[in-house]
Short mmCIF file of C-alpha atoms in Angstrom, two decimals:
data_model
loop_
_atom_site.label_atom_id
_atom_site.label_comp_id
_atom_site.label_asym_id
_atom_site.label_seq_id
_atom_site.Cartn_x
_atom_site.Cartn_y
_atom_site.Cartn_z
CA MET A 1 23.18 -0.95 -42.05
CA ILE A 2 21.41 0.40 -38.96
CA ALA A 3 21.31 4.03 -38.48
CA LEU A 4 19.47 3.94 -35.40
CA GLU A 5 17.85 1.45 -32.78
CA VAL A 6 15.44 2.87 -30.38
CA LYS A 7 14.75 0.65 -27.31
CA ASN A 8 11.91 0.77 -24.70
CA LEU A 9 11.49 4.63 -25.28
CA ASN A 10 9.01 6.44 -22.87
CA LYS A 11 8.17 10.03 -22.81
CA ARG A 12 5.74 11.19 -19.99
CA TYR A 13 4.26 14.52 -20.15
CA MET A 14 2.49 15.71 -17.22
CA PHE A 15 -0.76 13.85 -17.60
CA VAL A 16 -0.15 11.74 -20.80
CA LYS A 17 2.11 9.13 -21.88
CA ALA A 18 3.23 10.31 -25.52
CA LEU A 19 5.66 7.37 -25.90
CA ASN A 20 5.22 3.69 -24.34
CA ASP A 21 7.89 1.41 -24.30
CA PHE A 22 8.66 2.40 -27.95
CA SER A 23 11.37 0.26 -29.86
CA VAL A 24 12.32 0.39 -33.46
CA THR A 25 15.21 0.43 -35.78
CA PHE A 26 15.88 2.51 -38.58
CA GLU A 27 18.11 1.45 -41.47
CA LYS A 28 20.19 3.28 -43.73
CA GLY A 29 19.55 3.55 -47.37
CA LYS A 30 15.96 3.72 -46.79
CA ILE A 31 13.04 6.09 -46.86
CA ILE A 32 10.83 5.17 -43.84
CA GLY A 33 7.04 6.57 -43.25
CA LEU A 34 6.26 6.98 -39.69
CA LEU A 35 2.41 7.02 -40.04
CA GLY A 36 -0.15 7.78 -37.30
CA PRO A 37 -2.89 10.38 -36.78
CA ASN A 38 -2.26 13.28 -34.64
CA GLY A 39 -1.01 12.96 -31.56
CA SER A 40 0.00 9.60 -31.84
CA GLY A 41 3.46 10.45 -30.91
CA LYS A 42 5.26 10.96 -34.22
CA THR A 43 6.56 14.38 -33.21
CA THR A 44 7.72 13.52 -29.93
CA LEU A 45 9.78 10.68 -31.30
CA MET A 46 11.38 12.89 -33.68
CA ARG A 47 12.14 15.49 -31.47
CA ILE A 48 13.52 13.17 -29.10
CA LEU A 49 15.76 11.56 -31.70
CA SER A 50 16.82 15.19 -32.55
CA GLY A 51 17.97 16.09 -28.90
CA LEU A 52 15.29 18.89 -28.74
CA LEU A 53 13.20 16.86 -26.02
CA GLN A 54 14.52 14.84 -23.15
CA LYS A 55 13.05 11.28 -23.16
CA THR A 56 11.61 9.99 -19.80
CA SER A 57 13.55 6.82 -20.18
CA GLY A 58 14.70 4.12 -22.72
CA GLU A 59 17.74 3.90 -25.13
CA ILE A 60 18.69 5.43 -28.29
CA ARG A 61 21.69 4.07 -30.05
CA PHE A 62 23.10 5.42 -33.14
CA GLU A 63 25.86 3.47 -35.44
CA THR A 64 28.58 5.26 -33.06
CA LYS A 65 28.21 7.05 -30.04
CA LEU A 66 26.48 10.25 -30.47
CA LYS A 67 25.82 12.95 -27.92
CA GLY A 68 25.29 16.81 -27.90
CA LYS A 69 27.50 18.65 -30.94
CA LEU A 70 27.94 15.29 -32.86
CA LEU A 71 24.31 14.45 -32.34
CA LYS A 72 23.16 17.48 -34.11
CA GLN A 73 25.43 17.20 -36.72
CA THR A 74 24.50 13.79 -37.51
CA VAL A 75 20.78 14.13 -37.13
CA ALA A 76 19.10 16.84 -39.47
CA TYR A 77 15.35 17.38 -38.11
CA MET A 78 12.74 19.54 -39.85
CA PRO A 79 9.77 20.29 -37.85
CA THR A 80 6.24 21.01 -39.28
CA GLU A 81 6.16 24.28 -38.20
CA SER A 82 8.43 26.72 -39.91
CA HIS A 83 11.77 26.99 -38.14
CA LEU A 84 13.22 29.36 -40.31
CA TYR A 85 13.98 33.03 -39.02
CA PRO A 86 10.87 35.15 -40.52
CA TRP A 87 13.30 38.18 -40.92
CA MET A 88 16.06 36.72 -42.67
CA LYS A 89 15.93 36.77 -46.57
CA VAL A 90 16.30 33.40 -48.37
CA LYS A 91 19.99 34.13 -49.12
CA GLN A 92 20.78 34.79 -45.48
CA THR A 93 18.97 31.96 -44.57
CA ILE A 94 21.26 29.50 -47.04
CA ASN A 95 24.05 31.54 -45.69
CA PHE A 96 23.05 30.59 -42.09
CA TYR A 97 22.86 26.77 -42.95
CA GLU A 98 26.06 26.93 -44.77
CA SER A 99 27.94 28.79 -41.77
CA PHE A 100 26.62 26.66 -39.15
CA PHE A 101 26.25 23.02 -40.74
CA ALA A 102 29.20 21.34 -41.81
CA GLY A 103 29.14 19.97 -45.49
CA PHE A 104 26.21 21.65 -46.24
CA ASP A 105 25.62 21.32 -50.08
CA ARG A 106 24.94 25.13 -51.16
CA SER A 107 24.29 24.22 -54.83
CA LYS A 108 21.46 21.79 -53.74
CA VAL A 109 19.38 24.44 -52.48
CA LEU A 110 20.28 26.95 -54.97
CA LYS A 111 19.20 24.64 -57.57
CA ALA A 112 16.06 24.16 -55.61
CA ILE A 113 15.24 27.89 -55.16
CA GLU A 114 15.99 28.21 -58.91
CA VAL A 115 13.32 25.50 -59.64
CA LEU A 116 10.90 27.41 -56.89
CA ASP A 117 11.28 30.45 -58.67
CA LEU A 118 12.21 32.19 -55.71
CA SER A 119 14.19 35.26 -55.13
CA PRO A 120 17.15 35.16 -53.00
CA ASN A 121 16.31 38.63 -51.59
CA ALA A 122 12.89 37.41 -50.41
CA THR A 123 12.17 37.74 -46.76
CA ILE A 124 11.28 34.18 -45.52
CA LYS A 125 7.97 35.98 -44.00
CA SER A 126 6.86 37.04 -47.34
CA LEU A 127 6.82 33.67 -48.63
CA SER A 128 3.86 31.53 -49.12
CA THR A 129 3.25 28.55 -46.73
CA GLY A 130 4.09 26.17 -50.05
CA GLN A 131 7.01 27.96 -50.68
CA ARG A 132 8.18 27.75 -47.21
CA GLY A 133 7.63 24.21 -47.16
CA ARG A 134 9.64 23.63 -50.22
CA LEU A 135 12.19 25.72 -49.24
CA LYS A 136 12.64 23.98 -45.71
CA VAL A 137 12.87 20.69 -47.16
CA ALA A 138 15.52 21.68 -49.70
CA LEU A 139 17.72 23.11 -46.70
CA THR A 140 17.41 20.31 -44.78
CA LEU A 141 18.17 17.70 -47.18
CA ALA A 142 21.16 19.88 -48.22
CA ARG A 143 22.68 19.13 -44.77
CA LYS A 144 25.07 16.19 -44.75
CA ALA A 145 23.65 14.09 -42.09
CA GLU A 146 23.12 10.36 -41.79
CA LEU A 147 19.42 10.40 -40.08
CA TYR A 148 16.90 13.14 -41.89
CA LEU A 149 13.86 13.47 -39.77
CA ILE A 150 11.31 15.17 -41.80
CA ASP A 151 8.16 15.91 -39.42
CA GLU A 152 4.68 16.06 -41.54
CA PRO A 153 6.19 18.10 -44.74
CA LEU A 154 3.16 18.24 -46.54
CA ASN A 155 0.98 19.74 -44.00
CA GLY A 156 -0.99 22.81 -45.18
CA ILE A 157 1.02 22.40 -48.62
CA ASP A 158 -0.65 22.90 -52.24
CA PRO A 159 -0.94 19.86 -54.55
CA ILE A 160 2.05 21.26 -56.80
CA SER A 161 4.14 21.96 -53.66
CA ARG A 162 3.58 18.51 -52.50
CA ASP A 163 4.82 16.74 -55.80
CA MET A 164 7.86 18.96 -55.79
CA ILE A 165 8.68 18.01 -52.11
CA LEU A 166 8.09 14.35 -52.70
CA GLU A 167 10.48 14.47 -55.90
CA MET A 168 12.88 16.28 -53.71
CA LEU A 169 12.44 13.32 -50.92
CA ALA A 170 12.47 10.36 -53.38
CA SER A 171 15.83 11.83 -55.01
CA GLU A 172 17.70 11.89 -51.75
CA VAL A 173 18.00 8.04 -51.06
CA ALA A 174 21.55 7.12 -50.40
CA ASP A 175 23.30 4.11 -48.78
CA ASP A 176 24.63 6.37 -46.22
CA LYS A 177 21.50 8.07 -44.86
CA CYS A 178 18.21 7.28 -43.63
CA ILE A 179 15.22 9.40 -44.08
CA VAL A 180 12.17 9.24 -41.94
CA ILE A 181 8.95 10.99 -43.04
CA SER A 182 6.31 11.36 -40.55
CA SER A 183 2.84 12.26 -41.63
CA HIS A 184 -0.94 11.10 -41.47
CA LEU A 185 -1.04 11.72 -45.30
CA VAL A 186 -0.25 8.27 -46.21
CA HIS A 187 -1.61 8.40 -49.79
CA GLU A 188 0.76 10.99 -50.87
CA PHE A 189 4.02 9.06 -49.24
CA GLU A 190 2.82 5.51 -50.37
CA LYS A 191 5.32 5.30 -53.38
CA ILE A 192 8.19 6.87 -51.88
CA VAL A 193 8.22 4.65 -48.75
CA ASP A 194 10.48 1.48 -48.48
CA ASP A 195 9.47 0.71 -45.00
CA VAL A 196 6.30 1.92 -42.80
CA ILE A 197 5.95 2.17 -39.03
CA PHE A 198 2.45 2.61 -37.64
CA ILE A 199 2.39 4.20 -34.29
CA ARG A 200 -0.70 4.72 -31.86
CA LYS A 201 -0.87 6.26 -28.68
CA GLY A 202 2.92 6.26 -28.43
CA ARG A 203 3.19 2.75 -28.91
CA LEU A 204 4.25 0.63 -31.93
CA GLU A 205 1.31 -0.96 -33.71
CA LEU A 206 2.85 -2.39 -36.91
CA MET A 207 6.22 -2.14 -38.93
CA GLY A 208 7.49 -3.64 -41.91
CA ASP A 209 8.78 -3.29 -45.85
CA ALA A 210 6.05 -1.53 -47.39
CA GLU A 211 5.83 -3.74 -50.43
CA THR A 212 5.87 -7.18 -48.30
CA LEU A 213 2.91 -5.54 -46.03
CA ARG A 214 0.91 -4.85 -49.41
CA ASN A 215 1.41 -8.24 -50.76
CA GLU A 216 0.64 -9.90 -47.53
CA ARG A 217 -2.31 -7.83 -46.85
CA GLN A 218 -3.50 -7.47 -50.27
CA MET A 219 -4.15 -3.60 -49.90
CA SER A 220 -2.33 -0.46 -50.41
CA ILE A 221 -0.74 1.24 -47.32
CA HIS A 222 -3.28 3.69 -47.45
CA ASP A 223 -5.93 1.26 -47.01
CA LEU A 224 -3.83 -0.45 -44.49
CA TYR A 225 -3.63 2.83 -42.53
CA LYS A 226 -7.54 3.08 -42.51
CA GLU A 227 -7.57 -0.75 -41.26
CA VAL A 228 -5.05 -0.06 -38.28
CA TYR A 229 -6.65 3.21 -37.13
CA LYS A 230 -10.53 2.67 -38.06
CA ASN A 231 -11.39 2.36 -34.27
CA ASP A 232 -9.30 5.79 -33.52
CA MET B 1 31.75 31.85 -31.60
CA ILE B 2 32.35 34.63 -34.42
CA ARG B 3 29.68 32.77 -36.56
CA LEU B 4 27.20 33.05 -33.59
CA PHE B 5 28.20 36.93 -32.87
CA ASN B 6 27.54 37.42 -36.78
CA TYR B 7 23.93 35.98 -36.48
CA GLU B 8 23.35 37.95 -33.33
CA ILE B 9 24.26 41.10 -35.32
CA GLN B 10 22.02 40.35 -38.19
CA ARG B 11 19.27 39.61 -35.74
CA LYS B 12 19.55 42.50 -33.78
CA TRP B 13 21.15 45.59 -35.60
CA LYS B 14 17.59 47.10 -37.09
CA THR B 15 16.10 46.91 -33.52
CA SER B 16 19.13 48.12 -31.57
CA LEU B 17 20.04 51.20 -34.03
CA GLY B 18 15.90 52.09 -33.88
CA ILE B 19 16.00 52.31 -30.28
CA LEU B 20 19.20 54.19 -30.26
CA GLY B 21 17.83 56.62 -33.09
CA LEU B 22 14.67 57.02 -30.95
CA TYR B 23 16.80 58.00 -27.89
CA PHE B 24 18.95 60.59 -29.70
CA LEU B 25 15.66 61.98 -31.66
CA ILE B 26 13.90 62.56 -28.26
CA TYR B 27 17.59 63.60 -26.67
CA PHE B 28 18.28 66.35 -29.22
CA GLY B 29 14.80 67.36 -29.60
CA PHE B 30 14.42 68.38 -25.69
CA LEU B 31 17.80 69.74 -25.70
CA LEU B 32 17.30 72.16 -28.48
CA LYS B 33 13.81 73.13 -27.07
CA TRP B 34 15.21 73.59 -23.72
CA ASN B 35 18.39 75.45 -24.42
CA LYS B 36 16.64 78.62 -25.72
CA GLU B 37 14.57 78.71 -22.60
CA ILE B 38 17.40 78.31 -20.27
CA ARG B 39 19.65 80.46 -22.15
CA SER B 40 17.11 83.54 -21.46
CA VAL B 41 17.09 82.70 -17.69
CA MET B 42 20.73 82.47 -17.44
CA ASP B 43 21.37 85.71 -19.46
CA ASN B 44 19.27 87.43 -17.13
CA MET B 45 21.11 86.02 -14.13
CA ASN B 46 24.51 87.46 -12.86
CA MET B 47 26.07 87.33 -9.39
CA SER B 48 24.25 90.40 -8.12
CA ASN B 49 20.82 88.55 -8.54
CA PHE B 50 21.83 84.99 -8.34
CA ASP B 51 18.52 83.19 -7.78
CA MET B 52 19.22 79.32 -6.47
CA ASP B 53 15.45 78.53 -6.61
CA LEU B 54 15.16 79.96 -9.96
CA LEU B 55 18.10 77.95 -11.19
CA ILE B 56 16.83 74.67 -9.50
CA GLN B 57 13.35 75.40 -10.97
CA THR B 58 14.76 75.94 -14.38
CA PHE B 59 17.17 72.84 -14.51
CA GLY B 60 15.88 70.57 -12.17
CA PHE B 61 13.16 68.88 -14.16
CA LYS B 62 14.97 69.05 -17.34
CA ILE B 63 18.16 67.14 -15.56
CA ILE B 64 15.90 64.51 -14.23
CA PHE B 65 14.19 64.13 -17.62
CA PHE B 66 17.67 63.35 -19.22
CA ILE B 67 18.39 60.84 -16.48
CA ILE B 68 14.85 59.14 -16.72
CA LEU B 69 15.62 58.98 -20.51
CA ALA B 70 18.73 57.39 -20.02
CA SER B 71 17.36 55.00 -17.36
CA GLY B 72 14.97 54.03 -20.47
CA LEU B 73 17.64 53.23 -22.64
CA PHE B 74 19.52 51.23 -20.01
CA PHE B 75 16.15 49.30 -19.33
CA ALA B 76 15.86 48.74 -23.14
CA SER B 77 19.39 47.04 -23.03
CA ILE B 78 18.30 44.77 -19.99
CA ILE B 79 14.92 43.89 -21.67
CA GLY B 80 17.25 43.22 -24.90
CA ALA B 81 19.35 41.01 -22.78
CA VAL B 82 16.39 38.98 -21.32
CA ASN B 83 14.84 38.50 -24.78
CA ASN B 84 18.06 37.37 -26.11
CA LEU B 85 17.51 34.10 -24.76
CA ARG B 86 13.68 34.27 -24.02
CA LEU B 87 12.77 34.76 -27.58
CA GLU B 88 15.33 32.26 -28.77
CA ALA B 89 13.70 29.50 -26.61
CA LYS B 90 10.36 30.42 -27.21
CA GLN B 91 9.75 31.08 -30.92
CA SER B 92 9.33 28.51 -33.67
CA SER B 93 13.03 29.21 -35.05
CA ARG B 94 14.27 27.55 -31.62
CA ASP B 95 14.37 24.35 -33.72
CA LEU B 96 16.69 25.69 -35.70
CA TYR B 97 18.97 27.46 -33.26
CA PHE B 98 19.03 24.74 -30.78
CA SER B 99 19.91 22.23 -33.87
CA ILE B 100 22.99 23.99 -34.70
CA PRO B 101 25.78 21.37 -33.67
CA MET B 102 27.56 23.79 -31.20
CA THR B 103 27.43 23.15 -27.36
CA ALA B 104 25.01 24.95 -25.40
CA TYR B 105 27.87 26.53 -23.45
CA THR B 106 29.25 28.11 -26.88
CA LYS B 107 25.38 29.24 -27.39
CA ILE B 108 24.64 30.57 -23.97
CA GLY B 109 28.35 32.12 -23.80
CA SER B 110 27.63 34.20 -27.04
CA LYS B 111 24.15 35.37 -25.93
CA VAL B 112 25.96 36.62 -22.55
CA ILE B 113 28.67 38.42 -24.34
CA VAL B 114 26.10 39.99 -26.86
CA SER B 115 23.87 40.97 -23.94
CA LEU B 116 26.75 42.50 -22.06
CA VAL B 117 28.02 44.55 -25.09
CA GLU B 118 24.21 45.91 -25.37
CA VAL B 119 24.17 46.59 -21.42
CA PHE B 120 27.50 48.30 -21.10
CA ALA B 121 27.15 50.48 -24.40
CA ALA B 122 23.67 51.57 -23.22
CA SER B 123 25.05 52.38 -19.98
CA PHE B 124 27.82 54.25 -21.78
CA ILE B 125 25.69 56.15 -23.98
CA GLY B 126 23.30 57.15 -21.17
CA PHE B 127 25.86 58.21 -19.00
CA VAL B 128 27.71 60.34 -21.22
CA SER B 129 24.72 61.91 -22.76
CA VAL B 130 23.23 62.68 -19.25
CA ILE B 131 26.49 64.61 -18.57
CA LYS B 132 26.70 66.24 -22.10
CA ALA B 133 23.18 67.44 -21.70
CA PHE B 134 24.04 68.89 -18.21
CA GLU B 135 27.06 70.63 -19.79
CA PHE B 136 25.32 71.95 -22.82
CA LEU B 137 22.52 73.42 -20.77
CA THR B 138 24.64 75.12 -17.92
CA LYS B 139 27.75 75.50 -19.68
CA PHE B 140 29.62 73.76 -16.88
CA ASP B 141 32.88 71.59 -17.71
CA ILE B 142 32.21 68.44 -15.77
CA MET B 143 33.05 65.61 -17.95
CA LYS B 144 36.94 66.29 -17.79
CA GLY B 145 36.52 66.50 -13.91
CA ILE B 146 34.98 62.98 -13.82
CA ILE B 147 37.55 61.62 -16.46
CA ASP B 148 40.34 63.23 -14.21
CA SER B 149 39.01 61.63 -10.94
CA ILE B 150 38.50 58.08 -12.87
CA PHE B 151 42.28 58.33 -14.09
CA ALA B 152 43.30 59.66 -10.45
CA MET B 153 42.40 56.41 -8.86
CA PRO B 154 44.95 53.80 -8.18
CA THR B 155 45.01 51.27 -11.27
CA ASP B 156 44.25 48.32 -8.90
CA ALA B 157 41.31 49.78 -7.81
CA LEU B 158 40.19 50.83 -11.47
CA ILE B 159 40.89 47.33 -12.42
CA TYR B 160 39.07 45.85 -9.69
CA MET B 161 36.02 48.31 -10.51
CA ILE B 162 35.92 47.30 -14.19
CA ILE B 163 36.32 43.47 -13.45
CA GLY B 164 33.49 43.84 -10.71
CA ASN B 165 31.15 45.78 -12.92
CA VAL B 166 31.60 43.06 -15.63
CA LEU B 167 30.95 40.28 -13.18
CA GLN B 168 28.14 41.93 -11.68
CA SER B 169 26.38 42.14 -15.10
CA THR B 170 27.18 38.81 -15.97
CA LEU B 171 25.88 37.50 -12.95
CA MET B 172 23.02 39.52 -13.57
CA ILE B 173 22.12 38.26 -17.00
CA LEU B 174 23.01 34.51 -16.12
CA MET B 175 20.73 34.40 -13.11
CA VAL B 176 17.89 35.27 -15.81
CA TYR B 177 19.08 32.86 -18.07
CA LEU B 178 19.24 30.21 -15.06
CA SER B 179 15.78 30.90 -14.47
CA PHE B 180 14.86 29.91 -18.28
CA ALA B 181 17.03 26.89 -17.90
CA ILE B 182 15.26 25.62 -14.79
CA PHE B 183 11.72 26.57 -16.19
CA ARG B 184 12.71 24.70 -19.52
CA SER B 185 14.04 21.62 -17.64
CA PHE B 186 11.70 20.75 -15.08
CA PHE B 187 8.20 22.97 -15.86
CA SER B 188 8.39 22.92 -19.63
CA GLN B 189 4.95 21.58 -20.00
CA ALA B 190 3.36 23.81 -17.18
CA LYS B 191 0.86 26.73 -18.49
CA LEU B 192 1.82 30.06 -17.00
CA GLY B 193 5.61 29.70 -17.90
CA TRP B 194 6.12 33.63 -17.42
CA LEU B 195 4.81 33.56 -13.93
CA ILE B 196 6.88 30.51 -13.06
CA THR B 197 9.93 31.85 -14.72
CA ILE B 198 9.67 34.95 -12.47
CA GLY B 199 8.93 32.62 -9.39
CA ILE B 200 12.22 31.02 -10.02
CA TYR B 201 14.08 34.12 -10.60
CA ILE B 202 12.85 35.55 -7.26
CA GLY B 203 13.77 32.38 -5.53
CA LEU B 204 17.32 32.12 -6.91
CA ASN B 205 17.80 36.15 -6.07
CA TYR B 206 16.52 35.23 -2.58
CA LEU B 207 19.23 32.25 -2.01
CA MET B 208 21.82 34.34 -3.55
CA ILE B 209 21.41 37.30 -1.41
CA ARG B 210 21.02 34.98 1.60
CA PHE B 211 23.93 32.93 0.89
CA LEU B 212 26.26 34.71 -1.43
CA SER B 213 28.46 36.49 1.00
CA SER B 214 29.44 33.31 2.85
CA ILE B 215 29.97 31.68 -0.48
CA LEU B 216 32.17 34.46 -1.50
CA MET B 217 34.22 34.48 1.72
CA THR B 218 34.52 30.48 1.53
CA VAL B 219 35.81 30.40 -2.04
CA GLY B 220 37.95 33.45 -1.40
CA ASP B 221 39.45 31.67 1.52
CA ALA B 222 40.06 28.74 -0.71
CA VAL B 223 42.15 30.51 -3.34
CA LYS B 224 44.24 31.51 -0.59
CA THR B 225 44.86 35.12 -2.41
CA SER B 226 47.10 37.26 -0.02
CA LEU B 227 45.11 40.48 -0.97
CA SER B 228 41.51 39.80 0.14
CA MET B 229 40.02 42.27 -2.34
CA TRP B 230 41.27 39.92 -5.02
CA GLY B 231 40.41 36.94 -3.12
CA LEU B 232 36.91 38.09 -3.05
CA LEU B 233 36.94 39.03 -6.59
CA ALA B 234 38.40 35.48 -7.30
CA GLY B 235 35.35 33.87 -5.38
CA PHE B 236 32.84 36.30 -7.16
CA ALA B 237 34.26 34.90 -10.69
CA LEU B 238 34.08 31.44 -9.71
CA PHE B 239 30.65 31.76 -8.57
CA VAL B 240 29.74 33.38 -11.87
CA GLY B 241 31.48 30.81 -13.68
CA ALA B 242 29.80 28.11 -11.80
CA ILE B 243 26.42 29.74 -12.47
CA PHE B 244 27.60 29.83 -16.32
CA PHE B 245 28.23 26.18 -16.34
CA ILE B 246 24.81 25.05 -14.41
CA VAL B 247 23.01 27.33 -17.30
CA GLY B 248 25.27 25.38 -20.00
CA PHE B 249 24.65 21.91 -18.49
CA LEU B 250 20.99 22.35 -18.27
CA PHE B 251 20.66 23.62 -21.81
CA GLU B 252 23.01 20.70 -22.92
CA LYS B 253 21.60 17.87 -20.98
CA ARG B 254 18.02 18.81 -19.69
CA VAL B 255 16.32 21.67 -21.47
CA SER B 256 13.13 20.41 -23.23
CA PHE B 257 11.51 22.39 -26.18
CA ASP B 258 7.93 21.20 -25.97
#
């Protein structure tokens, strides 16, 4: 089932075209890897889809017509930077999510913070980058949404936290949701993504089922990534 | 909206109490320090050797100091009102705040209400504390006179004054928020954003001062209220409502967080 269809999406900044006639379809029940080097337009696409950035032109179609409030309920976006309030305690942050996002699964986050060995009374600013990264992912995935947009979840994260985040993401696949993960760290994501989308300078370069691409090209997605962007 | 207020209180209470604590620390510190000095001057003065110059010299600076201190509290509340939205739209946590599934009208509305409460609380505390400082130092009772004169006003005039004040303050806050909204809608990628926002704010205020009276008269006539005073107030309320709608609309449909 299609979660989202993007048609001829354009985003122009003052002197740069960040997205250039970008068209793509995201299907439910899958983890999709949005791959590309820095500045290729991954974050711009995610921010437009989450309603935080305005598109210049193009069409974005969800399963049902979504706008404003409903769009924000349906799309769970996690930015690269920490978007959590540094002055809040972990428990206050969980309460914040619970009170504003309908269907938020508190038990899921509590389980995650137990595994992470985080004190509910610790302030967000006192957490390490890895702890913050894992908490961010846990909070985003505990939201009840149809489309999860996870932007560069492994940036600046230590190897142990990376494995934990990948585990959390892999365990969330379900028929009623689609998880899109943007990254240029292909090697780590290779084993969990179902589909991959290669984006270059705001244009769609290549997309397809990860397994099919591996078989067709006789190389891993990681090697394919290097092949696609070798001249960049 | 209640959930947003709860969040705003969590976000602000430490800073607000800190500022208030600092204000009263300075206030009571100087009040007690000067009380002794003033008492000795007052004790040596009676009707036969009443010296107006000495009295002004003794009180003048001190009262001005308390007025300046209270003005500082008022300006702190204005800065707080501006920062309520400025920081929310600037810091990285904006991705969380503006992802909350609520309309921009609700979010802006809660920011405006919280800002109004802050500004009015600061004005009230500032005003009462200056009067009380004056009373404490001079032993004159002027608060009673002020309260009496307020309650001696016709009810209509009192209500008009209160509503007018609330609308005026709301407009003041909304004009700042409108500047942010215009900047984020049309110039969000530009450098020196603060300078552009100040430029927009000055421009908007110029336009408002130039055209507001004629807009108010037109709207006041349009609502056809028998009393011109209430018609004017209704016009003003509609104008403030329109600005709120524009700010909400821009944040809902046009604003980009680059």
